Amino acid sequence: MDLLKVKKMSEFVENGEKPDILFWVGSAGSFDERAQKITRAFVTILNKCNVNFAVLGEEESSSGDAAKRAGNEFLFQMQALMNIEILNSYDVRRIVTTCPHSYNTIKNEYKGLGGNYFVQHHTEYLEELIDNGELSFNNNLKGQKVTYHDPCYLGRANDVYDPPRSLIKKLGVTLQEMPRNKRNSFCCGAGGAQMFKEAEKGTNEINIVRTQEALDTKPDIIATGCPFCNTMLTDGVKNISENSAKVLDIAELIAECL
Amino acid sequence: MITNFIFLFIFLFAITVFSLNLRKIIRNINLGIDVDRSDNKKIRLKNMFRVALGQSKMFDRPIAAVLHLFLYVGFIIINIEVVEILIDGIFGTHRFLAHYVNNTIYNILIGSFEILAFLVFFSCIIFLIRRNVIRLKRFFSKEMTSWPKTDANLILVFEILLMGAFLSMNAADGLLQSRNIDHYIIAGSFPVSQFITPIFSPLSSENLILLERFCWWFHILGILGFMNYVLFSKHLHIFFAFPSTYYANINNLGQFNNLQSVTNEVKLMLDPNADPFATPSSSDDNNSKLFGAKDATDLNWVQLLNAYSCTECGRCTSVCPANQTGKELSPRKIMMDTRDRIEEIGNSKQKDNKSLLGDYVTSEELWACTTCNACTDACPIDLDPLSIIMDMRRYLVMEESSAPTELNNMFSNVENNGAPWKFSAADRLNWTKIN
């Protein structure tokens, strides 16, 4: 893989420049090994399109989503106010993120605490790049069968259903919907801070149920747009039948077709 | 004459009892804390018209939706007939409206009442079959104990009896009209009850009058009784669906409220100029303002209104990922528990030692929630069980520090490293280096 071109916000300021967008990497995208690949794929696309973007780097901190959904409103607001202070000090207007949880929190919950930004999920932003003629791709994935899992915090939480689907279709692949999709999509099991704890006692695991539903469409690829969903579904595939399908983020699908 | 007075007395009695009990419910709802939903009146009205009046969300499940629509339209339209019955009852008239409206219009009115009454009758029978013969899964979860099941069946049987009485009344009336009996003026068309007429035709006119009067009284007393029963039943949604959809959350489903009480404290903590020894101005409301909710009275009035509006249809629970994988959580149970608890608080003279959290809802239920919003999306009248779950989680974490251990670890990671995992902020750009 080529070396990635990544500039921090502080470097922009040092040179007296301004980026067009701020890429909010998120804690998962920064630290989780699997999610790091999604981050790299997205940056590969940004580099290819010569997007003038910045990251916060060491100055980024947890969005507070997990703390808030776990009931720790104190910790959430501490995180939010710290992040808002940094974002506002750089006069950030536009944020793109590969994490629907950061997306939801920054877009909807920061505004009441003094943080007003135009926030986009990376699939929304990539759609825009295509519409502006800045991004096009080859048909490397042609003939592949893809099913798409709606992340709750992108779909039901914010009504973003179409950009991910439209991107998938533009790759020349077959999009096979699961029975429960869009509004009726079934959670992967990670939301509400479940990612960080064992599930309560039950008869089945949520991610296994959802992964089985995805595998029942006989896909080559299970696509999603959330690092947490990715983890849950990857585990699910390993559990049900290893290597029966790849679990990839839409950014990764596109990066394969550049 | 005497019957008019008896009728008037019963009618006023029913209305009085109804308003007294309704006031109790409103008083209970007002036990909740305040929340401002006076904004966006236009959007709220639109939502109410679309979701409550227009039944838009019902149609996610088309069979139930169509049957429910029959009941709903039937309920509203047939109540026009109740106006006539009330006037007849109080003034001793018969088919009062027929004297004042054009014959054709009256015929159309009565005819459509009859058709709707039949559709209501039919729908109730199908609903009874779904509950008791087909036994749809969502009507049989743990929280559907004997009273909720009985409640649901009672309502259906009640409606069947009411519609049966209404149609029998018309059948008898039609026969009496055809026999030119005094007082029974020729009015109305009877597209449905004409099929019952042959059964009654052997009866003498005296018996027919008796039958007609019996059905008339049964119908109106039934309606007055039903009106009062509704206040103690899941059926309250026929009234409360409207305010519940009006005051519903109109933000993106993903947006959870930011606790203002927390904001004040956090701002103080982050403010370098704050005097650490200053007495907090809000010290006096310490006992009134908890962080989160322990009891039903810590919830806001919209959440309590929601609890009274819940029809226990179980669509929320049937799409809940936690519930569907065998966890204890059921969003419907959260709504039902909240209503039971606020009723209990409202009815008890002195404070008991119980609370919603602990005596009704367990922390195991609360921690099973993925906050995926499937429940709030599925609710046909926009109720919000998730907000109640969240408020109780907040109490568990911020007042009792009793989150699961792994979550406490996550919290300390966020506090110390600014990430839910044990990684240093200095490593935030490590992903740029790996190849």
XYZ file of C-alpha atoms in Angstrom:
693
model
C 0.000 0.000 0.000
C 1.245 3.476 -0.799
C 2.175 5.749 2.012
C -0.810 7.694 3.216
C -0.790 11.471 3.134
C -2.281 12.624 6.410
C -1.983 16.108 7.891
C -2.978 17.187 11.339
C -5.095 20.220 12.048
C -2.222 21.756 13.996
C 0.027 21.473 10.923
C -2.547 23.273 8.808
C -2.631 26.096 11.329
C 1.170 26.294 11.463
C 1.239 26.820 7.707
C -1.601 29.280 7.865
C -3.829 26.959 5.805
C -7.322 25.606 6.203
C -8.545 22.138 5.318
C -11.842 21.601 3.483
C -12.962 18.898 5.832
C -12.034 17.409 9.142
C -11.875 13.619 9.129
C -13.020 12.428 12.560
C -11.254 9.071 12.861
C -12.925 7.928 16.085
C -11.459 5.736 18.789
C -12.249 2.487 16.989
C -10.816 3.785 13.738
C -7.669 4.877 15.561
C -6.979 1.864 17.755
C -8.953 -1.204 16.761
C -6.851 -3.289 14.368
C -9.730 -4.170 12.107
C -11.134 -0.640 12.114
C -7.691 0.818 11.328
C -7.967 -0.876 7.940
C -11.223 0.955 7.302
C -9.566 4.226 8.264
C -6.703 3.493 5.883
C -9.068 2.570 3.071
C -11.003 5.794 3.479
C -7.835 7.895 3.562
C -6.595 6.066 0.465
C -9.734 7.272 -1.312
C -9.335 10.810 0.039
C -5.712 10.861 -1.158
C -6.682 9.540 -4.563
C -9.202 12.352 -4.920
C -6.730 14.895 -3.562
C -9.088 15.961 -0.839
C -7.725 18.688 1.375
C -8.513 17.144 4.740
C -7.184 17.222 8.276
C -7.308 14.930 11.286
C -7.026 16.005 14.905
C -4.488 13.319 15.744
C -3.504 13.360 19.419
C -6.042 16.122 19.991
C -8.961 13.866 19.120
C -10.672 12.183 22.030
C -13.557 9.767 22.479
C -16.791 11.321 21.191
C -18.444 10.149 24.401
C -21.054 8.041 22.615
C -20.256 4.843 24.499
C -20.196 6.654 27.840
C -23.538 8.343 27.121
C -25.357 5.183 26.005
C -23.963 3.388 29.038
C -25.622 6.015 31.210
C -22.555 8.058 32.145
C -23.846 11.456 31.149
C -21.105 13.165 33.178
C -18.326 11.541 31.253
C -20.125 12.114 27.967
C -20.523 15.815 28.563
C -16.919 16.153 29.729
C -15.774 14.526 26.482
C -18.200 16.521 24.393
C -17.235 19.872 25.906
C -13.513 19.128 25.507
C -13.960 18.068 21.910
C -16.156 21.062 21.150
C -13.541 23.380 22.595
C -10.889 21.950 20.287
C -13.134 21.833 17.242
C -14.286 25.406 17.798
C -10.752 26.659 18.412
C -9.868 25.385 14.921
C -13.075 26.868 13.568
C -14.101 23.490 12.178
C -17.270 23.651 10.085
C -17.388 20.355 8.305
C -16.740 16.891 9.729
C -16.672 13.534 7.950
C -16.430 10.316 9.930
C -16.356 6.584 9.269
C -18.057 5.868 12.588
C -21.860 6.197 12.792
C -21.637 6.536 16.569
C -19.371 9.558 16.435
C -21.493 10.799 13.559
C -24.704 10.627 15.549
C -23.290 12.143 18.701
C -21.407 14.996 17.067
C -24.252 15.787 14.679
C -27.166 15.578 17.100
C -25.906 15.831 20.647
C -23.027 18.320 20.446
C -25.219 21.113 19.137
C -26.972 21.507 22.481
C -23.567 21.928 24.117
C -22.232 24.573 21.755
C -20.889 22.492 18.864
C -22.543 23.186 15.520
C -21.034 21.366 12.587
C -22.053 19.994 9.259
C -21.442 16.305 9.872
C -21.382 13.591 7.229
C -20.947 9.866 7.313
C -18.214 8.811 4.903
C -20.765 7.197 2.594
C -22.612 10.505 2.285
C -19.352 12.289 1.581
C -18.196 9.720 -0.984
C -21.512 10.067 -2.799
C -20.821 13.766 -3.003
C -17.332 13.172 -4.413
C -18.842 10.998 -7.127
C -21.533 13.548 -7.930
C -18.839 16.201 -8.279
C -16.908 13.964 -10.638
C -13.959 13.713 -8.280
C -14.250 9.990 -7.639
C -14.705 7.169 -10.114
C -13.844 3.513 -9.955
C -13.125 0.419 -11.997
C -15.142 -2.784 -11.939
C -12.746 -4.929 -9.906
C -15.632 -6.310 -7.902
C -17.973 -6.950 -10.810
C -20.013 -10.106 -10.407
C -19.678 -10.189 -6.638
C -22.794 -10.545 -4.547
C -23.030 -8.063 -1.702
C -25.510 -7.708 1.109
C -25.621 -4.540 3.171
C -26.171 -4.319 6.923
C -27.623 -0.990 8.113
C -25.848 0.313 11.223
C -28.565 1.412 13.681
C -26.916 4.757 14.343
C -26.758 5.563 10.659
C -30.089 4.089 9.583
C -32.885 4.287 12.116
C -31.084 6.881 14.206
C -30.452 9.304 11.337
C -32.402 8.030 8.334
C -29.330 7.480 6.160
C -30.276 4.462 4.074
C -29.585 5.400 0.478
C -25.988 6.677 0.123
C -24.431 3.332 1.193
C -26.710 1.415 -1.147
C -26.154 3.718 -4.054
C -22.360 3.432 -3.617
C -22.574 -0.356 -3.571
C -24.658 -0.396 -6.732
C -22.175 1.873 -8.513
C -19.472 -0.752 -7.989
C -21.237 -2.989 -10.470
C -21.969 -5.645 -7.875
C -25.305 -7.296 -7.140
C -26.919 -5.919 -4.018
C -28.961 -8.568 -2.272
C -31.074 -7.170 0.572
C -31.638 -9.106 3.760
C -35.294 -9.646 4.761
C -34.900 -7.089 7.541
C -33.359 -3.969 6.072
C -33.455 -0.184 6.340
C -35.959 0.824 9.045
C -36.519 -2.805 9.947
C -32.849 -3.674 10.138
C -31.791 -5.891 13.032
C -29.060 -4.595 15.329
C -25.588 -6.200 15.234
C -25.521 -6.226 19.027
C -22.758 -3.680 19.645
C -24.701 -0.459 20.244
C -25.535 1.087 23.582
C -22.021 0.267 24.839
C -22.695 -3.481 24.449
C -19.437 -3.545 22.485
C -17.566 -3.189 25.755
C -19.350 -5.779 27.869
C -20.561 -9.354 27.826
C -24.147 -9.795 26.706
C -26.768 -10.643 29.308
C -27.857 -14.258 29.593
C -30.088 -15.325 26.725
C -30.824 -18.066 24.261
C -28.777 -16.660 21.413
C -26.322 -13.913 20.519
C -27.596 -10.903 18.604
C -24.631 -10.846 16.224
C -25.096 -14.536 15.411
C -28.753 -13.980 14.506
C -27.882 -11.033 12.294
C -24.886 -12.717 10.659
C -26.973 -15.796 9.899
C -29.545 -13.560 8.232
C -26.777 -11.993 6.163
C -25.257 -15.361 5.235
C -28.673 -16.662 4.208
C -28.534 -14.272 1.242
C -25.445 -16.263 0.110
C -23.233 -13.206 -0.307
C -19.576 -12.988 -1.259
C -19.320 -9.843 0.807
C -21.251 -8.514 3.784
C -20.875 -4.756 3.572
C -21.473 -2.292 6.360
C -20.550 1.241 7.329
C -19.618 0.975 10.987
C -16.496 -0.347 12.707
C -18.556 -1.901 15.501
C -20.966 -3.661 13.158
C -17.890 -4.859 11.281
C -16.445 -6.464 14.413
C -19.734 -8.094 15.382
C -20.405 -9.501 11.917
C -16.789 -10.634 11.451
C -17.060 -12.542 14.724
C -20.406 -13.883 13.572
C -19.005 -15.216 10.318
C -16.079 -16.831 12.165
C -18.557 -18.452 14.497
C -21.023 -19.729 11.928
C -18.800 -20.748 9.043
C -15.364 -19.267 8.681
C -14.485 -17.695 5.321
C -18.003 -18.130 3.951
C -18.142 -14.403 3.304
C -15.941 -11.349 3.750
C -17.112 -8.546 6.021
C -16.000 -5.221 4.571
C -16.697 -1.558 5.050
C -17.992 0.329 2.032
C -14.807 2.400 2.107
C -12.841 -0.829 1.713
C -14.997 -1.950 -1.215
C -14.352 1.333 -2.964
C -10.648 1.313 -2.154
C -10.452 -2.031 -3.977
C -11.901 -0.459 -7.093
C -9.699 2.618 -7.385
C -91.111 10.317 31.475
C -89.569 8.402 34.328
C -87.269 6.536 31.944
C -85.976 9.866 30.656
C -84.956 10.830 34.167
C -83.381 7.460 34.822
C -81.459 7.813 31.594
C -80.347 11.339 32.356
C -79.241 10.286 35.836
C -77.210 7.327 34.548
C -75.689 9.459 31.831
C -74.609 12.221 34.208
C -73.337 9.638 36.684
C -71.218 7.955 34.000
C -69.812 11.283 32.853
C -69.003 12.330 36.421
C -67.214 9.095 37.295
C -65.362 9.276 34.003
C -64.102 12.806 34.575
C -63.117 12.090 38.167
C -61.043 9.088 37.101
C -59.589 10.924 34.136
C -58.506 13.691 36.478
C -56.759 11.123 38.647
C -54.806 9.923 35.622
C -53.894 13.458 34.621
C -52.803 14.116 38.203
C -50.615 10.981 38.069
C -49.073 12.072 34.779
C -48.288 15.422 36.364
C -46.324 13.651 39.080
C -43.607 13.383 36.432
C -40.901 15.997 36.126
C -41.296 18.792 33.634
C -40.091 18.666 30.060
C -40.649 21.372 27.492
C -42.472 20.144 24.412
C -44.094 23.449 23.523
C -41.825 23.910 20.493
C -42.483 23.151 16.811
C -46.261 23.196 17.077
C -46.731 22.746 13.335
C -44.480 19.693 13.105
C -46.135 18.211 16.160
C -49.621 18.718 14.782
C -48.561 17.183 11.510
C -47.093 14.212 13.313
C -50.290 13.738 15.292
C -52.430 13.861 12.167
C -50.173 11.472 10.308
C -49.471 8.936 13.030
C -52.539 8.999 15.290
C -55.324 10.146 13.007
C -53.761 8.776 9.813
C -52.542 5.520 11.391
C -49.442 5.694 9.174
C -47.243 3.443 11.296
C -49.921 0.792 11.716
C -49.499 -0.175 8.092
C -46.098 -1.737 8.675
C -48.228 -4.781 9.470
C -51.018 -4.599 6.879
C -53.439 -7.278 8.149
C -53.616 -5.896 11.654
C -53.712 -2.403 10.167
C -56.788 -3.019 8.005
C -58.683 -4.766 10.799
C -57.702 -2.015 13.213
C -58.806 0.599 10.714
C -62.302 -0.938 10.695
C -62.438 -0.656 14.479
C -61.053 2.850 14.435
C -63.336 4.257 11.736
C -66.210 2.296 13.213
C -65.559 3.756 16.639
C -65.531 7.327 15.382
C -68.448 7.109 12.965
C -70.728 4.989 15.099
C -70.300 7.540 17.863
C -72.313 9.942 15.717
C -75.163 7.519 16.327
C -74.498 7.807 20.047
C -75.343 11.507 19.820
C -78.761 10.583 18.492
C -79.199 7.900 21.147
C -78.355 10.400 23.874
C -80.891 12.922 22.583
C -83.539 10.219 22.254
C -82.754 9.031 25.771
C -82.956 12.413 27.409
C -85.999 13.758 25.546
C -87.875 10.540 24.954
C -87.800 11.023 21.180
C -87.199 8.250 18.687
C -84.688 8.587 15.869
C -84.493 12.287 16.564
C -82.167 13.027 13.648
C -84.598 11.567 11.119
C -86.912 14.483 11.797
C -84.267 17.008 10.954
C -82.201 15.638 8.112
C -83.183 14.654 4.661
C -84.416 11.064 4.301
C -81.669 9.985 1.930
C -78.962 11.381 4.179
C -80.439 9.645 7.207
C -80.610 6.387 5.273
C -76.998 6.736 4.217
C -75.982 7.481 7.807
C -77.751 4.509 9.342
C -76.682 2.288 6.458
C -73.035 3.153 6.900
C -73.281 2.703 10.671
C -74.581 -0.769 10.020
C -71.838 -1.672 7.570
C -69.186 -0.375 9.952
C -70.796 -2.188 12.863
C -70.537 -5.380 10.856
C -66.881 -4.701 9.999
C -66.129 -4.014 13.664
C -67.905 -7.237 14.584
C -65.907 -9.131 11.969
C -62.548 -7.571 12.975
C -63.090 -8.336 16.639
C -63.724 -11.967 15.846
C -60.521 -12.173 13.801
C -58.645 -10.415 16.595
C -60.010 -12.911 19.115
C -58.896 -15.748 16.866
C -55.415 -14.241 16.531
C -55.090 -13.971 20.293
C -56.689 -17.224 21.365
C -56.549 -19.706 18.499
C -53.566 -18.731 16.344
C -51.910 -17.400 19.517
C -49.565 -14.860 17.905
C -46.258 -14.978 19.705
C -46.129 -11.329 20.662
C -49.288 -11.680 22.752
C -47.683 -14.292 24.971
C -44.493 -12.896 26.436
C -43.691 -12.912 30.103
C -45.266 -9.533 30.852
C -48.564 -10.650 29.329
C -49.851 -11.980 32.625
C -53.486 -12.832 33.197
C -54.864 -9.281 33.521
C -53.361 -7.908 30.280
C -54.644 -10.970 28.408
C -58.080 -10.720 29.994
C -58.169 -6.978 29.356
C -57.531 -7.514 25.650
C -60.152 -10.245 25.326
C -62.722 -8.357 27.386
C -62.537 -5.363 25.092
C -63.049 -7.532 22.029
C -65.993 -9.409 23.529
C -67.442 -6.116 24.706
C -67.307 -4.632 21.231
C -68.860 -7.723 19.727
C -71.748 -7.504 22.179
C -72.185 -3.786 21.572
C -72.285 -4.201 17.817
C -74.596 -7.190 18.178
C -76.973 -5.097 20.276
C -76.848 -2.237 17.803
C -77.671 -4.457 14.836
C -80.390 -6.343 16.737
C -81.910 -3.030 17.762
C -82.088 -1.932 14.147
C -83.502 -5.285 13.057
C -86.292 -5.024 15.627
C -86.850 -1.380 14.748
C -87.094 -2.231 11.060
C -89.732 -4.867 11.765
C -91.706 -2.499 13.960
C -91.539 0.121 11.230
C -92.909 -2.324 8.697
C -95.777 -3.158 11.067
C -96.612 0.551 11.317
C -96.320 0.546 15.090
C -96.875 3.957 16.625
C -93.662 5.826 17.586
C -91.527 3.770 15.149
C -91.315 6.149 12.243
C -90.136 4.965 8.866
C -86.493 5.954 8.854
C -83.135 4.440 8.128
C -81.854 1.759 5.841
C -80.719 -1.544 7.219
C -78.261 -3.205 4.842
C -76.906 -5.553 7.512
C -79.655 -5.985 10.068
C -82.161 -6.988 7.380
C -80.473 -10.384 7.532
C -81.321 -10.687 11.230
C -84.958 -9.632 10.680
C -86.221 -13.116 9.687
C -85.097 -14.458 13.067
C -87.171 -11.868 14.894
C -90.234 -11.847 12.610
C -92.172 -14.548 14.545
C -92.109 -12.301 17.620
C -95.211 -10.352 18.635
C -94.998 -6.582 18.383
C -94.961 -6.244 22.185
C -91.986 -8.563 22.416
C -90.300 -6.776 19.540
C -90.664 -3.450 21.354
C -89.243 -5.082 24.440
C -86.327 -6.440 22.413
C -85.722 -3.121 20.692
C -85.763 -1.271 24.030
C -83.501 -3.857 25.638
C -80.930 -3.577 22.844
C -81.167 0.201 22.927
C -80.461 0.314 26.675
C -77.790 -2.367 26.433
C -76.030 -0.455 23.659
C -75.984 2.901 25.411
C -75.232 1.539 28.879
C -72.512 -0.549 27.288
C -70.959 2.500 25.712
C -71.090 4.483 28.941
C -69.601 1.534 30.804
C -66.938 1.019 28.171
C -65.999 4.696 28.367
C -65.336 4.247 32.072
C -63.609 0.909 31.667
C -61.155 2.373 29.168
C -59.496 4.454 31.873
C -58.354 1.295 33.620
C -57.432 -0.536 30.462
C -54.750 -0.654 27.792
C -57.560 0.663 25.622
C -56.859 4.180 26.841
C -54.841 4.635 23.663
C -58.030 5.597 21.843
C -57.760 8.965 23.602
C -54.108 9.201 24.578
C -52.623 8.265 21.207
C -53.336 11.852 20.209
C -51.422 13.717 22.935
C -48.707 11.049 22.867
C -48.013 11.587 19.181
C -48.284 15.345 19.579
C -45.731 15.442 22.391
C -43.567 12.697 20.880
C -39.847 13.082 20.318
C -39.513 14.786 16.931
C -35.716 14.772 16.782
C -33.636 12.153 15.003
C -34.126 8.908 16.900
C -30.397 8.774 17.591
C -30.427 12.037 19.508
C -30.633 11.426 23.246
C -31.281 14.365 25.541
C -28.380 16.043 27.300
C -29.099 16.300 31.018
C -29.089 19.981 31.899
C -28.280 19.276 35.550
C -25.127 17.493 34.398
C -24.186 20.315 32.023
C -24.231 22.797 34.898
C -21.935 20.644 37.020
C -19.568 19.746 34.200
C -19.206 23.384 33.139
C -18.367 24.251 36.725
C -15.741 21.502 36.806
C -14.152 22.611 33.554
C -14.184 26.287 34.475
C -10.725 27.287 35.768
C -12.197 30.371 37.456
C -14.762 28.452 39.475
C -14.371 28.657 43.223
C -14.049 25.056 44.434
C -15.242 25.993 47.928
C -18.315 27.879 46.833
C -21.594 26.378 47.991
C -23.314 25.026 44.911
C -26.374 27.126 44.259
C -28.430 24.048 43.582
C -27.711 22.289 46.874
C -31.292 22.682 48.041
C -32.788 20.695 45.205
C -30.437 17.771 45.748
C -33.204 15.446 46.810
C -35.579 16.481 44.062
C -33.188 16.281 41.148
C -31.611 12.891 40.680
C -29.281 12.129 37.824
C -31.488 9.731 35.942
C -34.599 7.954 37.150
C -35.134 5.572 40.022
C -38.872 5.768 40.374
C -41.726 6.616 38.030
C -41.880 10.124 39.494
C -38.314 10.765 38.292
C -39.504 10.331 34.728
C -40.953 13.250 32.811
C -44.669 13.663 32.196
C -44.400 12.701 28.521
C -42.892 9.365 29.505
C -45.759 8.838 31.959
C -48.308 9.875 29.337
C -46.632 7.317 27.070
C -47.069 4.628 29.702
C -50.803 5.313 29.919
C -51.068 5.303 26.107
C -49.448 1.915 25.567
C -51.816 -0.620 23.988
C -49.521 -3.517 24.800
C -49.511 -4.576 21.150
C -45.940 -5.794 21.567
C -44.562 -4.576 18.258
C -41.656 -3.032 20.183
C -40.806 -6.271 21.928
C -41.168 -8.328 18.776
C -38.397 -6.313 17.093
C -36.162 -5.881 20.152
C -32.839 -7.650 19.449
C -32.268 -8.299 23.139
C -35.718 -9.775 23.614
C -35.550 -11.812 20.424
C -32.362 -13.464 21.611
C -33.863 -14.496 24.917
C -32.694 -11.660 27.169
C -34.896 -10.394 29.988
C -35.543 -7.009 28.385
C -38.941 -6.253 26.862
C -39.721 -2.643 25.937
C -43.428 -3.338 26.343
C -42.812 -4.503 29.899
C -40.982 -1.244 30.594
C -44.074 0.712 29.508
C -46.466 -1.516 31.456
C -44.309 -1.417 34.595
C -44.140 2.358 34.409
C -47.930 2.645 34.237
C -48.431 0.141 37.064
C -45.937 1.936 39.238
C -47.271 5.462 38.694
C -50.787 4.156 39.396
C -49.512 2.611 42.579
C -47.857 5.862 43.631
C -50.972 7.850 42.731
C -53.263 5.552 44.701
C -51.209 5.191 47.857
C -51.767 7.648 50.665
C -48.218 7.617 51.949
C -44.819 6.914 50.434
C -43.966 3.250 50.145
C -40.466 1.848 50.011
C -40.818 0.551 46.495
C -39.479 1.991 43.275
C -39.796 1.380 39.551
C -36.152 0.381 39.369
C -35.677 -2.675 41.509
C -39.258 -3.621 42.332
C -40.538 -3.598 38.764
C -37.608 -3.324 36.382
C -34.332 -5.104 37.050
C -30.911 -3.821 36.100
C -30.404 -6.984 34.052
C -33.233 -5.859 31.767
C -31.753 -2.386 31.438
C -28.228 -3.523 30.622
C -29.456 -5.781 27.821
C -30.541 -2.802 25.684
C -28.464 -2.004 22.576
C -30.195 1.396 22.157
C -30.882 0.369 18.558
C -34.207 2.256 18.420
C -36.075 -0.654 16.846
C -38.710 -0.335 19.601
C -39.310 3.385 19.192
C -39.455 3.022 15.442
C -41.916 0.143 15.637
C -44.350 1.820 18.026
C -47.520 2.724 16.087
C -48.043 5.792 18.285
C -44.446 6.965 18.736
C -43.980 5.933 22.346
C -40.437 5.982 23.644
C -39.515 3.082 25.946
C -35.840 3.666 25.156
C -35.796 7.022 26.940
C -37.097 5.329 30.097
C -34.441 2.623 29.835
C -31.767 5.289 29.402
C -32.951 7.355 32.357
C -32.773 4.316 34.616
C -29.317 3.407 33.300
C -28.232 6.923 34.135
C -29.455 6.437 37.669
C -27.598 3.132 37.975
C -24.354 4.698 36.776
C -24.409 8.197 38.192
C -26.257 7.696 41.477
C -25.405 4.118 42.369
C -22.143 3.535 40.479
C -23.415 0.081 39.698
C -22.541 -0.384 36.034
C -21.202 -3.795 34.978
C -17.456 -4.048 35.698
C -16.474 -3.994 32.024
C -18.337 -0.731 31.564
C -16.599 0.794 34.566
C -13.320 -0.168 32.923
C -14.475 1.478 29.726
C -15.365 4.642 31.675
C -11.956 4.857 33.288
C -10.282 4.333 29.915
C -12.247 7.227 28.460
C -11.447 9.375 31.492
C -7.754 8.580 31.475
C -6.880 8.011 27.818
C -9.748 9.594 25.927
C -10.666 6.257 24.337
C -12.821 3.356 25.477
C -9.793 1.074 25.241
C -6.478 1.208 27.050
C -4.539 3.079 24.386
C -2.644 6.275 24.779
C -3.784 9.419 22.980
C -0.203 9.731 21.705
C -0.853 6.613 19.589
C -3.925 8.013 17.850
C -2.124 8.214 14.533
C -0.543 4.760 14.638
C -2.872 3.677 11.861
C -0.957 5.887 9.424
C 2.224 3.905 9.988
C 1.078 0.324 9.576
C 1.344 -1.098 6.109
